[in-house]
Amino acid sequence: SDQEMISLDEYVENMKPDQKDIYYIAADSVTSAKNTPFLERLSNGLWETIEPLEKTQSDNKKDKTDIVFLYQDLPKEQLLQITNHKSVKAIWDALKTRHNGEQIVQQARLQTLKSDFEMLHMKEEKIIDTFTEKLTTLVNKETSLRHTILDQTLVRKLLNVVPDRYLQIVASIKQYSDLSEMTMEEAIGRLKTYEERIKYKKGKQVDNQEKLMFT
């Protein structure tokens, strides 16, 4: 409790090689995390009750008090699953088991989304807006699972899966632009501009053909 709080990413980077578990507080900010009743109890000795040392002794009164504070910080759906446990240690073990199960499900979902991302291609008849909507939906789903796709990955993906009619602009972008610095918005904007030019030229050709037919 006397140490400075760090982000989860920083914590993971500094984990010991043999460390298997991660315990953290999820909050909107460091201040709100510090003010949670659970963290307050944790810093005042609750940790010893959850993971007791050999010489640690906790009486029933303290255990019951800690359970009350645990209940205060749990969502209603989790409370229904742990009400049959009588000690803080049992509750904590149940929460760990649930969390590990959720992590397995989350990893499975993430792998599915990654496969969908790799297989995603833009069909010949589709336009940039339609394809990028589908791509954005996949990205948002991965973000909800705490996996971020870098812009440079998205840009390269977009340029590599567009139909052949975009080959000219794609070649130009790859030759004259730094893809590692390009944002997804910029790549989409340039492809859409090119798309509009193609559409305009085709429209003009149709108009000229119609004029020739009536001359």
Short mmCIF file of C-alpha atoms in Angstrom, two decimals:
data_model
loop_
_atom_site.label_atom_id
_atom_site.label_comp_id
_atom_site.label_asym_id
_atom_site.label_seq_id
_atom_site.Cartn_x
_atom_site.Cartn_y
_atom_site.Cartn_z
CA SER A 1 0.00 0.00 0.00
CA ASP A 2 2.99 2.31 0.49
CA GLN A 3 4.22 1.69 -3.05
CA GLU A 4 3.22 3.77 -6.02
CA MET A 5 0.37 2.28 -8.05
CA ILE A 6 1.18 1.23 -11.62
CA SER A 7 -0.82 0.19 -14.66
CA LEU A 8 -1.57 -3.46 -15.45
CA ASP A 9 0.72 -3.33 -18.51
CA GLU A 10 3.62 -2.08 -16.38
CA TYR A 11 2.92 -4.77 -13.79
CA VAL A 12 2.96 -7.53 -16.43
CA GLU A 13 6.27 -6.28 -17.82
CA ASN A 14 7.85 -6.56 -14.36
CA MET A 15 6.39 -9.95 -13.43
CA LYS A 16 8.73 -12.62 -12.12
CA PRO A 17 9.38 -15.55 -14.51
CA ASP A 18 7.66 -18.06 -12.20
CA GLN A 19 4.67 -15.84 -11.34
CA LYS A 20 1.37 -17.40 -12.44
CA ASP A 21 -1.30 -15.13 -10.93
CA ILE A 22 -2.11 -11.45 -11.42
CA TYR A 23 -4.17 -9.49 -8.93
CA TYR A 24 -5.30 -6.03 -9.90
CA ILE A 25 -7.95 -3.36 -9.38
CA ALA A 26 -9.86 -2.17 -12.48
CA ALA A 27 -10.95 1.47 -12.25
CA ASP A 28 -11.35 4.63 -14.34
CA SER A 29 -8.33 6.28 -12.74
CA VAL A 30 -5.63 5.76 -10.11
CA THR A 31 -7.58 7.97 -7.70
CA SER A 32 -10.79 5.97 -8.01
CA ALA A 33 -8.81 2.73 -7.64
CA LYS A 34 -7.19 3.96 -4.44
CA ASN A 35 -10.60 4.92 -3.03
CA THR A 36 -12.26 1.52 -3.47
CA PRO A 37 -13.25 -0.09 -0.15
CA PHE A 38 -11.72 -3.37 -1.31
CA LEU A 39 -8.29 -1.83 -1.83
CA GLU A 40 -8.56 -0.08 1.52
CA ARG A 41 -9.24 -3.36 3.27
CA LEU A 42 -6.52 -5.04 1.24
CA SER A 43 -3.94 -2.54 2.47
CA ASN A 44 -5.13 -2.96 6.07
CA GLY A 45 -4.47 -6.68 6.33
CA LEU A 46 -7.07 -8.44 4.19
CA TRP A 47 -4.31 -9.92 2.05
CA GLU A 48 -3.03 -11.91 4.98
CA THR A 49 -6.46 -13.44 5.37
CA ILE A 50 -6.75 -14.37 1.71
CA GLU A 51 -3.21 -15.71 1.30
CA PRO A 52 -2.12 -16.41 4.91
CA LEU A 53 1.49 -16.88 5.91
CA GLU A 54 2.34 -19.82 8.15
CA LYS A 55 2.39 -17.65 11.27
CA THR A 56 -0.71 -15.59 10.38
CA GLN A 57 -3.80 -16.09 12.57
CA SER A 58 -7.19 -14.48 11.84
CA ASP A 59 -10.10 -14.81 14.19
CA ASN A 60 -13.65 -15.42 13.00
CA LYS A 61 -14.71 -11.85 13.69
CA LYS A 62 -12.08 -10.39 11.37
CA ASP A 63 -12.88 -12.99 8.71
CA LYS A 64 -16.57 -12.07 8.77
CA THR A 65 -15.72 -8.37 8.56
CA ASP A 66 -13.50 -8.99 5.54
CA ILE A 67 -16.27 -10.99 3.86
CA VAL A 68 -18.60 -8.01 4.26
CA PHE A 69 -16.09 -5.75 2.54
CA LEU A 70 -15.57 -8.30 -0.22
CA TYR A 71 -19.33 -8.42 -0.82
CA GLN A 72 -19.45 -4.63 -1.11
CA ASP A 73 -17.11 -4.69 -4.13
CA LEU A 74 -18.61 -7.58 -6.09
CA PRO A 75 -21.25 -7.35 -8.85
CA LYS A 76 -24.63 -8.90 -8.04
CA GLU A 77 -24.16 -11.82 -10.47
CA GLN A 78 -20.91 -12.80 -8.72
CA LEU A 79 -22.47 -12.51 -5.27
CA LEU A 80 -25.02 -15.18 -6.19
CA GLN A 81 -22.20 -17.59 -7.04
CA ILE A 82 -20.17 -17.22 -3.85
CA THR A 83 -22.80 -16.93 -1.11
CA ASN A 84 -22.29 -20.59 -0.15
CA HIS A 85 -18.63 -19.96 0.76
CA LYS A 86 -18.04 -19.23 4.44
CA SER A 87 -14.49 -17.82 4.51
CA VAL A 88 -12.60 -15.08 2.70
CA LYS A 89 -10.07 -17.65 1.45
CA ALA A 90 -12.84 -19.81 -0.03
CA ILE A 91 -14.47 -16.78 -1.65
CA TRP A 92 -11.16 -15.62 -3.08
CA ASP A 93 -10.39 -19.09 -4.47
CA ALA A 94 -13.83 -19.20 -6.10
CA LEU A 95 -13.26 -15.79 -7.67
CA LYS A 96 -9.85 -16.89 -8.95
CA THR A 97 -11.39 -20.00 -10.53
CA ARG A 98 -14.09 -17.91 -12.19
CA HIS A 99 -11.53 -15.40 -13.41
CA ASN A 100 -9.32 -18.13 -14.88
CA GLY A 101 -12.32 -19.61 -16.67
CA GLU A 102 -13.25 -16.23 -18.08
CA GLN A 103 -9.68 -15.77 -19.29
CA ILE A 104 -9.82 -19.08 -21.18
CA VAL A 105 -13.09 -18.09 -22.86
CA GLN A 106 -11.69 -14.64 -23.64
CA GLN A 107 -8.57 -16.12 -25.24
CA ALA A 108 -10.70 -18.46 -27.36
CA ARG A 109 -12.83 -15.53 -28.57
CA LEU A 110 -9.72 -13.50 -29.29
CA GLN A 111 -8.20 -16.29 -31.37
CA THR A 112 -11.42 -16.53 -33.39
CA LEU A 113 -11.39 -12.78 -34.03
CA LYS A 114 -7.73 -12.91 -35.05
CA SER A 115 -8.55 -15.64 -37.57
CA ASP A 116 -11.47 -13.59 -38.90
CA PHE A 117 -9.13 -10.60 -39.23
CA GLU A 118 -6.55 -12.61 -41.18
CA MET A 119 -9.18 -14.05 -43.54
CA LEU A 120 -11.00 -10.75 -44.13
CA HIS A 121 -10.85 -9.56 -47.75
CA MET A 122 -12.69 -6.87 -49.68
CA LYS A 123 -14.96 -8.29 -52.37
CA GLU A 124 -14.76 -6.86 -55.87
CA GLU A 125 -18.22 -5.27 -55.78
CA LYS A 126 -17.80 -3.67 -52.34
CA ILE A 127 -16.81 -0.05 -51.67
CA ILE A 128 -14.29 1.23 -49.12
CA ASP A 129 -16.91 2.43 -46.62
CA THR A 130 -18.66 -0.96 -46.52
CA PHE A 131 -15.42 -2.86 -46.03
CA THR A 132 -13.98 -0.53 -43.39
CA GLU A 133 -17.22 -0.79 -41.38
CA LYS A 134 -16.72 -4.55 -41.23
CA LEU A 135 -13.05 -4.10 -40.37
CA THR A 136 -13.86 -1.58 -37.63
CA THR A 137 -16.40 -3.97 -36.11
CA LEU A 138 -13.71 -6.65 -35.81
CA VAL A 139 -11.25 -4.16 -34.32
CA ASN A 140 -13.80 -3.00 -31.74
CA LYS A 141 -14.53 -6.59 -30.71
CA GLU A 142 -10.82 -7.24 -30.18
CA THR A 143 -10.49 -3.99 -28.24
CA SER A 144 -13.32 -5.10 -25.94
CA LEU A 145 -11.15 -8.14 -25.14
CA ARG A 146 -8.26 -5.81 -24.27
CA HIS A 147 -6.33 -6.49 -27.45
CA THR A 148 -5.27 -3.46 -29.46
CA ILE A 149 -4.43 -3.62 -33.17
CA LEU A 150 -1.88 -1.00 -34.16
CA ASP A 151 -2.70 1.46 -36.94
CA GLN A 152 0.23 0.28 -39.06
CA THR A 153 -1.18 -3.27 -38.95
CA LEU A 154 -4.61 -2.01 -40.01
CA VAL A 155 -3.16 0.14 -42.79
CA ARG A 156 -1.14 -2.75 -44.24
CA LYS A 157 -4.16 -5.04 -43.95
CA LEU A 158 -6.37 -2.57 -45.82
CA LEU A 159 -3.86 -1.99 -48.61
CA ASN A 160 -3.29 -5.71 -49.09
CA VAL A 161 -6.92 -6.79 -49.36
CA VAL A 162 -8.52 -4.18 -51.64
CA PRO A 163 -9.52 -5.32 -55.18
CA ASP A 164 -7.28 -4.86 -58.22
CA ARG A 165 -9.00 -1.63 -59.25
CA TYR A 166 -7.15 0.06 -56.37
CA LEU A 167 -3.70 -1.23 -57.41
CA GLN A 168 -2.56 2.14 -58.76
CA ILE A 169 -3.28 4.11 -55.58
CA VAL A 170 -2.01 1.28 -53.36
CA ALA A 171 1.28 1.19 -55.25
CA SER A 172 1.57 4.97 -54.93
CA ILE A 173 0.89 4.91 -51.18
CA LYS A 174 3.41 2.13 -50.58
CA GLN A 175 6.06 3.86 -52.66
CA TYR A 176 5.76 7.43 -51.41
CA SER A 177 4.36 7.11 -47.87
CA ASP A 178 5.74 5.85 -44.58
CA LEU A 179 3.23 3.14 -43.66
CA SER A 180 4.57 2.95 -40.11
CA GLU A 181 3.47 6.56 -39.58
CA MET A 182 0.23 6.52 -41.57
CA THR A 183 -3.05 6.44 -39.63
CA MET A 184 -5.97 4.26 -40.62
CA GLU A 185 -8.07 7.38 -41.23
CA GLU A 186 -5.51 8.73 -43.69
CA ALA A 187 -5.34 5.44 -45.60
CA ILE A 188 -9.13 5.23 -45.81
CA GLY A 189 -9.33 8.86 -46.94
CA ARG A 190 -6.86 8.35 -49.78
CA LEU A 191 -8.57 5.19 -50.99
CA LYS A 192 -11.99 6.86 -50.90
CA THR A 193 -10.66 9.85 -52.85
CA TYR A 194 -9.32 7.49 -55.50
CA GLU A 195 -12.61 5.59 -55.47
CA GLU A 196 -14.54 8.79 -56.15
CA ARG A 197 -12.22 9.65 -59.05
CA ILE A 198 -12.84 6.25 -60.65
CA LYS A 199 -16.57 6.70 -60.17
CA TYR A 200 -16.45 10.17 -61.71
CA LYS A 201 -14.46 8.97 -64.74
CA LYS A 202 -16.86 6.07 -65.33
CA GLY A 203 -19.81 8.44 -65.11
CA LYS A 204 -18.19 10.74 -67.62
CA GLN A 205 -17.52 7.86 -70.02
CA VAL A 206 -21.18 6.81 -69.84
CA ASP A 207 -22.29 10.38 -70.57
CA ASN A 208 -19.99 10.57 -73.60
CA GLN A 209 -21.26 7.25 -74.93
CA GLU A 210 -24.87 8.39 -74.56
CA LYS A 211 -24.09 11.62 -76.40
CA LEU A 212 -22.49 9.68 -79.25
CA MET A 213 -25.59 7.50 -79.53
CA PHE A 214 -27.78 10.56 -80.12
CA THR A 215 -25.49 12.28 -82.62
#
